[in-house]
């Protein structure tokens, strides 16, 4: 995305990334990960050093993620910017996320990454929460550290009900005549998908004909199956995979609520996608979710490791029930508020903000 946007703005862009030399010989089996590390942290830095001297003095080196920290020392004395998405892996390695402990080798790896990005001087974070973690846990000493919110990478907007239903029909999906409840994720540990199922189970018990819950992305494992076993017979939980953006847009537009009670995030892109389609959002009342969700989202407490899951889920179901009970006037007002908020997350505006910061970095190095 960055490469194509900057070329469109008239800049010369070259993408540097490790190539598979050792990995192509060990792409399967127990040695594949280590072969990849050799390509990333031994071969690639040698290649980069050979090519750095050929770059003009005003070249800006942009690291697309702070996890590329081990490469930062290569250009620490040249103009550079590090984009920061989330510090979840580092927080886990520091023992701050009891829900997701890190192995001993993982802790060493995260220290290595932090050793690298601590040598950077210029950062752009996707949220205030990520910037706070960068400063507090990354222990950086930046010259420049700014926040630029992600822009939507697809032009989401509300689709009329009849058109949205036709899109679902063409994709071979159920009709969902009364709408649905919706969640989208890759089923990472912090997405709290079992928690969503527990919320839905409590909600479904209060209804003769509850809305179906559509889960796009998560797969059913033993933990999720335990949660599914608590869903009453009148409830319906459906799993879908591989939906393209247009179909997702139709699902957002038809959904009565998007449920996203993550334990942690760096940003929380689906929150804005849902709001851009005028879909009400229920998410977690902690940063960055309440930072990104803004005034139109509805919030529930973060599920802590020692919480009573059923009590937490019952509270979430109450919030959901209250949202679904809004009259048409209140729903229209909420949709307008969500749409207005989502306009602040524009891809073109984000690109312009990046370029402005890049210019500051280059000018300050002269």
mmCIF file of C-alpha atoms in Angstrom:
data_model
loop_
_atom_site.group_PDB
_atom_site.id
_atom_site.type_symbol
_atom_site.label_atom_id
_atom_site.label_comp_id
_atom_site.label_asym_id
_atom_site.label_seq_id
_atom_site.Cartn_x
_atom_site.Cartn_y
_atom_site.Cartn_z
ATOM 1 C CA UNK A 1 0.000 0.000 0.000
ATOM 2 C CA UNK A 2 2.761 2.436 0.956
ATOM 3 C CA UNK A 3 4.814 1.635 -2.120
ATOM 4 C CA UNK A 4 1.965 2.199 -4.581
ATOM 5 C CA UNK A 5 0.811 5.371 -2.800
ATOM 6 C CA UNK A 6 4.274 6.949 -2.755
ATOM 7 C CA UNK A 7 4.937 6.116 -6.396
ATOM 8 C CA UNK A 8 1.596 7.756 -7.234
ATOM 9 C CA UNK A 9 2.865 10.870 -5.422
ATOM 10 C CA UNK A 10 5.925 10.955 -7.671
ATOM 11 C CA UNK A 11 8.495 9.484 -5.303
ATOM 12 C CA UNK A 12 11.096 6.877 -6.157
ATOM 13 C CA UNK A 13 10.487 3.775 -4.060
ATOM 14 C CA UNK A 14 12.512 0.608 -3.686
ATOM 15 C CA UNK A 15 11.258 -2.306 -1.600
ATOM 16 C CA UNK A 16 13.974 -4.115 0.354
ATOM 17 C CA UNK A 17 13.154 -7.462 1.929
ATOM 18 C CA UNK A 18 14.938 -10.777 2.602
ATOM 19 C CA UNK A 19 14.921 -13.370 -0.144
ATOM 20 C CA UNK A 20 14.608 -17.109 0.414
ATOM 21 C CA UNK A 21 18.121 -18.494 -0.006
ATOM 22 C CA UNK A 22 18.533 -21.007 2.807
ATOM 23 C CA UNK A 23 14.791 -21.263 3.331
ATOM 24 C CA UNK A 24 14.135 -22.656 -0.143
ATOM 25 C CA UNK A 25 16.257 -25.688 0.768
ATOM 26 C CA UNK A 26 14.588 -26.172 4.176
ATOM 27 C CA UNK A 27 11.021 -24.952 3.552
ATOM 28 C CA UNK A 28 9.538 -27.932 5.382
ATOM 29 C CA UNK A 29 10.503 -29.627 8.609
ATOM 30 C CA UNK A 30 11.986 -28.444 11.886
ATOM 31 C CA UNK A 31 14.777 -26.432 10.237
ATOM 32 C CA UNK A 32 12.499 -24.167 8.180
ATOM 33 C CA UNK A 33 12.146 -21.484 10.862
ATOM 34 C CA UNK A 34 15.895 -21.335 11.468
ATOM 35 C CA UNK A 35 16.632 -21.244 7.748
ATOM 36 C CA UNK A 36 14.294 -18.260 7.517
ATOM 37 C CA UNK A 37 16.139 -16.554 10.387
ATOM 38 C CA UNK A 38 19.451 -17.004 8.569
ATOM 39 C CA UNK A 39 17.979 -15.347 5.483
ATOM 40 C CA UNK A 40 16.485 -12.515 7.557
ATOM 41 C CA UNK A 41 19.203 -11.714 10.053
ATOM 42 C CA UNK A 42 22.452 -12.814 8.418
ATOM 43 C CA UNK A 43 22.118 -12.851 4.612
ATOM 44 C CA UNK A 44 19.832 -9.837 4.257
ATOM 45 C CA UNK A 45 21.938 -7.472 6.435
ATOM 46 C CA UNK A 46 25.032 -8.410 4.382
ATOM 47 C CA UNK A 47 23.145 -7.616 1.183
ATOM 48 C CA UNK A 48 21.815 -4.355 2.652
ATOM 49 C CA UNK A 49 25.294 -3.167 3.691
ATOM 50 C CA UNK A 50 26.559 -3.751 0.165
ATOM 51 C CA UNK A 51 23.749 -1.616 -1.255
ATOM 52 C CA UNK A 52 23.531 1.188 1.313
ATOM 53 C CA UNK A 53 26.514 3.061 -0.070
ATOM 54 C CA UNK A 54 24.782 3.269 -3.456
ATOM 55 C CA UNK A 55 21.790 5.186 -2.052
ATOM 56 C CA UNK A 56 21.581 9.011 -2.265
ATOM 57 C CA UNK A 57 22.173 10.947 0.945
ATOM 58 C CA UNK A 58 18.525 12.058 1.099
ATOM 59 C CA UNK A 59 17.173 8.495 0.964
ATOM 60 C CA UNK A 60 14.626 7.815 3.698
ATOM 61 C CA UNK A 61 14.553 4.278 5.085
ATOM 62 C CA UNK A 62 11.054 3.243 6.170
ATOM 63 C CA UNK A 63 10.523 0.192 8.380
ATOM 64 C CA UNK A 64 6.959 -1.024 7.909
ATOM 65 C CA UNK A 65 6.809 -2.656 11.347
ATOM 66 C CA UNK A 66 8.787 -2.322 14.570
ATOM 67 C CA UNK A 67 9.293 -6.109 14.485
ATOM 68 C CA UNK A 68 11.915 -5.387 11.804
ATOM 69 C CA UNK A 69 13.966 -3.812 14.598
ATOM 70 C CA UNK A 70 17.089 -5.951 14.096
ATOM 71 C CA UNK A 71 17.638 -4.161 10.777
ATOM 72 C CA UNK A 72 17.387 -0.645 12.249
ATOM 73 C CA UNK A 73 21.070 -0.449 13.278
ATOM 74 C CA UNK A 74 21.985 -0.689 9.583
ATOM 75 C CA UNK A 75 20.631 2.825 8.987
ATOM 76 C CA UNK A 76 20.482 4.393 12.443
ATOM 77 C CA UNK A 77 22.739 7.247 11.278
ATOM 78 C CA UNK A 78 20.704 7.899 8.144
ATOM 79 C CA UNK A 79 17.150 9.313 7.794
ATOM 80 C CA UNK A 80 14.688 6.650 8.916
ATOM 81 C CA UNK A 81 11.169 6.097 10.249
ATOM 82 C CA UNK A 82 9.734 3.047 12.009
ATOM 83 C CA UNK A 83 6.001 2.316 11.744
ATOM 84 C CA UNK A 84 4.658 0.830 14.997
ATOM 85 C CA UNK A 85 1.556 -1.371 14.935
ATOM 86 C CA UNK A 86 1.321 -3.166 18.266
ATOM 87 C CA UNK A 87 3.640 -4.225 21.066
ATOM 88 C CA UNK A 88 1.626 -7.321 22.025
ATOM 89 C CA UNK A 89 4.508 -9.758 21.492
ATOM 90 C CA UNK A 90 6.807 -7.617 23.635
ATOM 91 C CA UNK A 91 4.171 -7.215 26.348
ATOM 92 C CA UNK A 92 3.707 -10.979 26.368
ATOM 93 C CA UNK A 93 7.467 -11.544 26.595
ATOM 94 C CA UNK A 94 7.595 -9.173 29.573
ATOM 95 C CA UNK A 95 4.929 -11.231 31.372
ATOM 96 C CA UNK A 96 2.235 -8.553 31.099
ATOM 97 C CA UNK A 97 -0.318 -10.742 29.316
ATOM 98 C CA UNK A 98 -1.108 -13.781 31.484
ATOM 99 C CA UNK A 99 -3.514 -15.075 28.817
ATOM 100 C CA UNK A 100 -0.604 -15.605 26.427
ATOM 101 C CA UNK A 101 2.743 -16.559 28.018
ATOM 102 C CA UNK A 102 5.872 -16.458 25.852
ATOM 103 C CA UNK A 103 8.436 -19.252 25.585
ATOM 104 C CA UNK A 104 12.032 -18.707 26.690
ATOM 105 C CA UNK A 105 13.245 -18.499 23.074
ATOM 106 C CA UNK A 106 10.395 -16.104 22.275
ATOM 107 C CA UNK A 107 11.544 -13.816 25.086
ATOM 108 C CA UNK A 108 15.080 -13.782 23.667
ATOM 109 C CA UNK A 109 13.710 -12.976 20.216
ATOM 110 C CA UNK A 110 11.628 -10.062 21.536
ATOM 111 C CA UNK A 111 14.647 -8.666 23.395
ATOM 112 C CA UNK A 112 16.567 -8.842 20.114
ATOM 113 C CA UNK A 113 13.799 -6.968 18.294
ATOM 114 C CA UNK A 114 13.653 -4.318 21.035
ATOM 115 C CA UNK A 115 17.447 -3.942 21.009
ATOM 116 C CA UNK A 116 17.126 -3.066 17.341
ATOM 117 C CA UNK A 117 14.205 -0.643 17.270
ATOM 118 C CA UNK A 118 15.462 1.178 20.402
ATOM 119 C CA UNK A 119 18.216 2.551 18.178
ATOM 120 C CA UNK A 120 15.674 4.290 15.940
ATOM 121 C CA UNK A 121 14.926 7.979 16.391
ATOM 122 C CA UNK A 122 11.667 8.472 14.477
ATOM 123 C CA UNK A 123 8.407 6.562 14.943
ATOM 124 C CA UNK A 124 4.835 6.609 13.640
ATOM 125 C CA UNK A 125 2.338 4.624 15.748
ATOM 126 C CA UNK A 126 -1.154 3.521 14.700
ATOM 127 C CA UNK A 127 -2.720 4.539 18.023
ATOM 128 C CA UNK A 128 -1.923 6.416 21.202
ATOM 129 C CA UNK A 129 -1.931 3.072 23.007
ATOM 130 C CA UNK A 130 0.775 1.697 20.712
ATOM 131 C CA UNK A 131 2.835 4.854 21.206
ATOM 132 C CA UNK A 132 2.475 4.618 24.991
ATOM 133 C CA UNK A 133 3.639 0.994 24.913
ATOM 134 C CA UNK A 134 6.515 1.940 22.604
ATOM 135 C CA UNK A 135 7.779 4.533 25.063
ATOM 136 C CA UNK A 136 7.097 2.644 28.299
ATOM 137 C CA UNK A 137 8.084 -0.884 27.258
ATOM 138 C CA UNK A 138 10.253 -0.275 24.220
ATOM 139 C CA UNK A 139 12.221 2.300 26.240
ATOM 140 C CA UNK A 140 12.987 4.342 23.142
ATOM 141 C CA UNK A 141 14.465 7.847 23.146
ATOM 142 C CA UNK A 142 12.808 9.310 20.046
ATOM 143 C CA UNK A 143 13.449 12.592 18.333
ATOM 144 C CA UNK A 144 10.020 12.279 16.719
ATOM 145 C CA UNK A 145 7.121 10.038 17.769
ATOM 146 C CA UNK A 146 3.765 10.690 16.136
ATOM 147 C CA UNK A 147 0.393 8.931 15.916
ATOM 148 C CA UNK A 148 -1.309 8.477 12.542
ATOM 149 C CA UNK A 149 -4.450 6.355 12.522
ATOM 150 C CA UNK A 150 -4.753 3.667 9.876
ATOM 151 C CA UNK A 151 -6.876 4.531 6.892
ATOM 152 C CA UNK A 152 -9.361 2.045 5.481
ATOM 153 C CA UNK A 153 -7.763 -0.065 2.758
ATOM 154 C CA UNK A 154 -11.131 -0.634 1.070
ATOM 155 C CA UNK A 155 -13.834 2.005 0.430
ATOM 156 C CA UNK A 156 -16.453 0.660 2.821
ATOM 157 C CA UNK A 157 -19.844 2.402 2.896
ATOM 158 C CA UNK A 158 -23.422 1.298 3.736
ATOM 159 C CA UNK A 159 -25.097 -0.846 1.083
ATOM 160 C CA UNK A 160 -28.880 -0.765 0.736
ATOM 161 C CA UNK A 161 -30.585 -3.799 2.272
ATOM 162 C CA UNK A 162 -31.929 -5.293 -0.963
ATOM 163 C CA UNK A 163 -28.579 -4.902 -2.744
ATOM 164 C CA UNK A 164 -26.685 -6.371 0.210
ATOM 165 C CA UNK A 165 -28.988 -9.391 0.240
ATOM 166 C CA UNK A 166 -28.395 -9.919 -3.465
ATOM 167 C CA UNK A 167 -24.628 -9.839 -2.861
ATOM 168 C CA UNK A 168 -24.965 -12.515 -0.171
ATOM 169 C CA UNK A 169 -27.173 -14.628 -2.414
ATOM 170 C CA UNK A 170 -24.674 -14.395 -5.279
ATOM 171 C CA UNK A 171 -21.918 -15.489 -2.871
ATOM 172 C CA UNK A 172 -23.951 -18.549 -1.816
ATOM 173 C CA UNK A 173 -24.542 -17.257 1.726
ATOM 174 C CA UNK A 174 -27.743 -17.521 3.787
ATOM 175 C CA UNK A 175 -30.386 -14.841 3.317
ATOM 176 C CA UNK A 176 -30.356 -13.563 6.938
ATOM 177 C CA UNK A 177 -33.753 -11.947 6.460
ATOM 178 C CA UNK A 178 -33.710 -10.156 9.828
ATOM 179 C CA UNK A 179 -29.995 -9.412 9.807
ATOM 180 C CA UNK A 180 -27.317 -11.000 11.950
ATOM 181 C CA UNK A 181 -24.738 -10.445 14.638
ATOM 182 C CA UNK A 182 -21.231 -10.402 13.214
ATOM 183 C CA UNK A 183 -17.594 -10.929 14.143
ATOM 184 C CA UNK A 184 -14.547 -10.902 11.878
ATOM 185 C CA UNK A 185 -11.036 -11.950 12.877
ATOM 186 C CA UNK A 186 -8.193 -14.329 12.229
ATOM 187 C CA UNK A 187 -8.912 -16.084 15.543
ATOM 188 C CA UNK A 188 -5.753 -14.817 17.225
ATOM 189 C CA UNK A 189 -5.695 -15.440 20.988
ATOM 190 C CA UNK A 190 -6.480 -11.812 21.816
ATOM 191 C CA UNK A 191 -9.644 -11.696 19.692
ATOM 192 C CA UNK A 192 -11.577 -13.416 22.496
ATOM 193 C CA UNK A 193 -13.806 -15.441 20.169
ATOM 194 C CA UNK A 194 -14.912 -17.888 22.913
ATOM 195 C CA UNK A 195 -16.016 -14.822 24.872
ATOM 196 C CA UNK A 196 -18.161 -13.757 21.923
ATOM 197 C CA UNK A 197 -19.820 -17.176 21.898
ATOM 198 C CA UNK A 198 -20.545 -16.886 25.625
ATOM 199 C CA UNK A 199 -22.121 -13.451 25.104
ATOM 200 C CA UNK A 200 -24.220 -14.874 22.293
ATOM 201 C CA UNK A 201 -25.316 -17.858 24.425
ATOM 202 C CA UNK A 202 -26.617 -15.522 27.155
ATOM 203 C CA UNK A 203 -28.362 -13.330 24.591
ATOM 204 C CA UNK A 204 -29.948 -16.312 22.778
ATOM 205 C CA UNK A 205 -31.396 -17.650 26.032
ATOM 206 C CA UNK A 206 -33.480 -14.485 26.359
ATOM 207 C CA UNK A 207 -35.035 -14.744 22.869
ATOM 208 C CA UNK A 208 -37.505 -17.052 21.249
ATOM 209 C CA UNK A 209 -35.933 -16.341 17.863
ATOM 210 C CA UNK A 210 -32.475 -14.814 18.346
ATOM 211 C CA UNK A 211 -30.501 -13.354 15.481
ATOM 212 C CA UNK A 212 -27.866 -15.721 14.078
ATOM 213 C CA UNK A 213 -24.223 -15.082 14.903
ATOM 214 C CA UNK A 214 -21.919 -15.012 11.886
ATOM 215 C CA UNK A 215 -18.236 -15.643 12.565
ATOM 216 C CA UNK A 216 -15.951 -14.907 9.626
ATOM 217 C CA UNK A 217 -12.439 -16.291 10.004
ATOM 218 C CA UNK A 218 -12.357 -18.254 13.282
ATOM 219 C CA UNK A 219 -12.019 -22.025 13.138
ATOM 220 C CA UNK A 220 -13.554 -24.453 15.610
ATOM 221 C CA UNK A 221 -11.081 -25.950 18.082
ATOM 222 C CA UNK A 222 -11.598 -27.603 21.462
ATOM 223 C CA UNK A 223 -11.816 -24.299 23.336
ATOM 224 C CA UNK A 224 -14.357 -22.861 20.934
ATOM 225 C CA UNK A 225 -16.376 -26.063 20.950
ATOM 226 C CA UNK A 226 -16.763 -25.809 24.739
ATOM 227 C CA UNK A 227 -18.243 -22.359 24.304
ATOM 228 C CA UNK A 228 -20.511 -23.549 21.465
ATOM 229 C CA UNK A 229 -21.892 -26.308 23.688
ATOM 230 C CA UNK A 230 -23.474 -23.605 25.885
ATOM 231 C CA UNK A 231 -25.460 -22.045 23.016
ATOM 232 C CA UNK A 232 -29.169 -22.914 23.414
ATOM 233 C CA UNK A 233 -31.002 -24.815 20.691
ATOM 234 C CA UNK A 234 -32.764 -21.719 19.353
ATOM 235 C CA UNK A 235 -29.403 -20.036 18.729
ATOM 236 C CA UNK A 236 -27.481 -20.359 15.477
ATOM 237 C CA UNK A 237 -23.736 -19.856 15.074
ATOM 238 C CA UNK A 238 -22.422 -19.934 11.505
ATOM 239 C CA UNK A 239 -18.801 -19.975 10.330
ATOM 240 C CA UNK A 240 -17.594 -18.505 7.035
ATOM 241 C CA UNK A 241 -14.205 -18.192 5.374
ATOM 242 C CA UNK A 242 -12.604 -16.432 2.431
ATOM 243 C CA UNK A 243 -15.195 -13.687 1.925
ATOM 244 C CA UNK A 244 -13.975 -10.829 -0.267
ATOM 245 C CA UNK A 245 -14.296 -7.158 0.656
ATOM 246 C CA UNK A 246 -17.514 -6.590 -1.276
ATOM 247 C CA UNK A 247 -19.231 -9.496 0.466
ATOM 248 C CA UNK A 248 -17.895 -8.331 3.847
ATOM 249 C CA UNK A 249 -19.295 -4.891 3.079
ATOM 250 C CA UNK A 250 -22.706 -6.462 2.521
ATOM 251 C CA UNK A 251 -22.445 -8.405 5.791
ATOM 252 C CA UNK A 252 -21.438 -5.271 7.724
ATOM 253 C CA UNK A 253 -24.345 -3.395 6.135
ATOM 254 C CA UNK A 254 -26.907 -6.047 7.103
ATOM 255 C CA UNK A 255 -25.556 -6.734 10.598
ATOM 256 C CA UNK A 256 -27.508 -5.483 13.581
ATOM 257 C CA UNK A 257 -24.301 -5.368 15.632
ATOM 258 C CA UNK A 258 -20.597 -6.048 15.168
ATOM 259 C CA UNK A 259 -19.190 -7.753 18.285
ATOM 260 C CA UNK A 260 -15.479 -7.205 18.884
ATOM 261 C CA UNK A 261 -14.568 -7.629 22.596
ATOM 262 C CA UNK A 262 -10.828 -8.083 22.035
ATOM 263 C CA UNK A 263 -8.505 -8.502 24.979
ATOM 264 C CA UNK A 264 -5.833 -6.467 23.197
ATOM 265 C CA UNK A 265 -5.281 -4.705 19.874
ATOM 266 C CA UNK A 266 -2.775 -2.422 18.278
ATOM 267 C CA UNK A 267 -5.506 -0.614 16.378
ATOM 268 C CA UNK A 268 -8.661 -2.641 15.676
ATOM 269 C CA UNK A 269 -9.336 -2.146 11.984
ATOM 270 C CA UNK A 270 -12.715 -4.019 11.846
ATOM 271 C CA UNK A 271 -14.179 -1.490 14.299
ATOM 272 C CA UNK A 272 -13.823 1.250 11.688
ATOM 273 C CA UNK A 273 -14.869 -1.010 8.817
ATOM 274 C CA UNK A 274 -18.142 -1.733 10.619
ATOM 275 C CA UNK A 275 -18.767 1.926 11.453
ATOM 276 C CA UNK A 276 -18.046 2.945 7.850
ATOM 277 C CA UNK A 277 -20.965 0.658 6.913
ATOM 278 C CA UNK A 278 -23.182 2.206 9.625
ATOM 279 C CA UNK A 279 -23.065 -1.018 11.660
ATOM 280 C CA UNK A 280 -23.253 -0.564 15.462
ATOM 281 C CA UNK A 281 -20.157 -1.796 17.306
ATOM 282 C CA UNK A 282 -19.753 -3.432 20.705
ATOM 283 C CA UNK A 283 -16.125 -3.561 21.766
ATOM 284 C CA UNK A 284 -13.837 -3.431 24.803
ATOM 285 C CA UNK A 285 -13.672 -0.410 27.077
ATOM 286 C CA UNK A 286 -9.895 -0.189 27.094
ATOM 287 C CA UNK A 287 -7.255 1.276 24.815
ATOM 288 C CA UNK A 288 -6.977 1.232 21.884
ATOM 289 C CA UNK A 289 -10.494 -0.105 21.261
ATOM 290 C CA UNK A 290 -12.196 2.813 23.029
ATOM 291 C CA UNK A 291 -9.762 5.177 21.287
ATOM 292 C CA UNK A 292 -10.623 3.824 17.831
ATOM 293 C CA UNK A 293 -14.306 3.095 18.484
ATOM 294 C CA UNK A 294 -15.132 6.657 19.511
ATOM 295 C CA UNK A 295 -18.490 7.953 20.755
ATOM 296 C CA UNK A 296 -20.818 5.746 18.718
ATOM 297 C CA UNK A 297 -19.471 2.371 19.887
ATOM 298 C CA UNK A 298 -20.876 0.538 22.888
ATOM 299 C CA UNK A 299 -18.365 -0.735 25.425
ATOM 300 C CA UNK A 300 -17.975 -3.653 27.804
ATOM 301 C CA UNK A 301 -15.139 -4.294 30.278
ATOM 302 C CA UNK A 302 -12.069 -6.228 29.217
ATOM 303 C CA UNK A 303 -12.298 -9.906 30.177
ATOM 304 C CA UNK A 304 -9.506 -10.427 32.697
ATOM 305 C CA UNK A 305 -7.749 -13.756 33.252
ATOM 306 C CA UNK A 306 -9.347 -14.236 36.696
ATOM 307 C CA UNK A 307 -12.837 -12.949 35.818
ATOM 308 C CA UNK A 308 -16.049 -14.938 36.067
ATOM 309 C CA UNK A 309 -16.568 -15.519 32.344
ATOM 310 C CA UNK A 310 -20.297 -16.116 32.666
ATOM 311 C CA UNK A 311 -20.877 -12.916 34.639
ATOM 312 C CA UNK A 312 -18.813 -10.984 32.101
ATOM 313 C CA UNK A 313 -20.764 -12.561 29.224
ATOM 314 C CA UNK A 314 -24.116 -11.846 30.880
ATOM 315 C CA UNK A 315 -23.150 -8.180 31.132
ATOM 316 C CA UNK A 316 -22.127 -8.202 27.464
ATOM 317 C CA UNK A 317 -25.466 -9.758 26.521
ATOM 318 C CA UNK A 318 -27.275 -6.992 28.427
ATOM 319 C CA UNK A 319 -25.354 -4.349 26.435
ATOM 320 C CA UNK A 320 -26.208 -6.196 23.221
ATOM 321 C CA UNK A 321 -29.875 -6.461 24.166
ATOM 322 C CA UNK A 322 -30.081 -2.745 24.918
ATOM 323 C CA UNK A 323 -28.478 -1.930 21.567
ATOM 324 C CA UNK A 324 -30.840 -4.191 19.641
ATOM 325 C CA UNK A 325 -33.851 -2.679 21.427
ATOM 326 C CA UNK A 326 -33.177 0.849 20.156
ATOM 327 C CA UNK A 327 -36.049 2.327 18.189
ATOM 328 C CA UNK A 328 -35.645 3.366 14.559
ATOM 329 C CA UNK A 329 -34.910 7.011 15.376
ATOM 330 C CA UNK A 330 -32.151 6.082 17.822
ATOM 331 C CA UNK A 331 -30.672 3.548 15.386
ATOM 332 C CA UNK A 332 -30.612 6.174 12.631
ATOM 333 C CA UNK A 333 -28.854 8.649 14.903
ATOM 334 C CA UNK A 334 -26.313 6.019 15.959
ATOM 335 C CA UNK A 335 -25.634 5.101 12.325
ATOM 336 C CA UNK A 336 -25.059 8.749 11.411
ATOM 337 C CA UNK A 337 -22.680 9.158 14.331
ATOM 338 C CA UNK A 338 -20.735 6.045 13.297
ATOM 339 C CA UNK A 339 -20.466 7.219 9.694
ATOM 340 C CA UNK A 340 -19.219 10.647 10.751
ATOM 341 C CA UNK A 341 -16.600 9.103 13.038
ATOM 342 C CA UNK A 342 -15.374 6.637 10.408
ATOM 343 C CA UNK A 343 -14.633 9.483 7.996
ATOM 344 C CA UNK A 344 -11.647 10.348 10.184
ATOM 345 C CA UNK A 345 -9.925 7.125 9.104
ATOM 346 C CA UNK A 346 -9.220 7.939 5.487
ATOM 347 C CA UNK A 347 -6.377 6.227 3.605
ATOM 348 C CA UNK A 348 -5.439 9.318 1.593
ATOM 349 C CA UNK A 349 -5.253 11.419 4.757
ATOM 350 C CA UNK A 350 -3.039 8.799 6.409
ATOM 351 C CA UNK A 351 -0.683 8.767 3.420
ATOM 352 C CA UNK A 352 -0.448 12.571 3.447
ATOM 353 C CA UNK A 353 0.312 12.483 7.175
ATOM 354 C CA UNK A 354 3.049 9.891 6.647
ATOM 355 C CA UNK A 355 4.629 11.964 3.882
ATOM 356 C CA UNK A 356 4.535 15.103 6.006
ATOM 357 C CA UNK A 357 6.393 13.301 8.802
ATOM 358 C CA UNK A 358 8.855 11.808 6.318
ATOM 359 C CA UNK A 359 9.664 15.315 5.052
ATOM 360 C CA UNK A 360 10.298 16.483 8.626
ATOM 361 C CA UNK A 361 12.742 13.634 9.136
ATOM 362 C CA UNK A 362 14.621 14.296 5.892
ATOM 363 C CA UNK A 363 14.741 18.066 6.511
ATOM 364 C CA UNK A 364 16.014 17.625 10.070
ATOM 365 C CA UNK A 365 18.871 15.453 8.808
ATOM 366 C CA UNK A 366 20.215 18.098 6.432
#
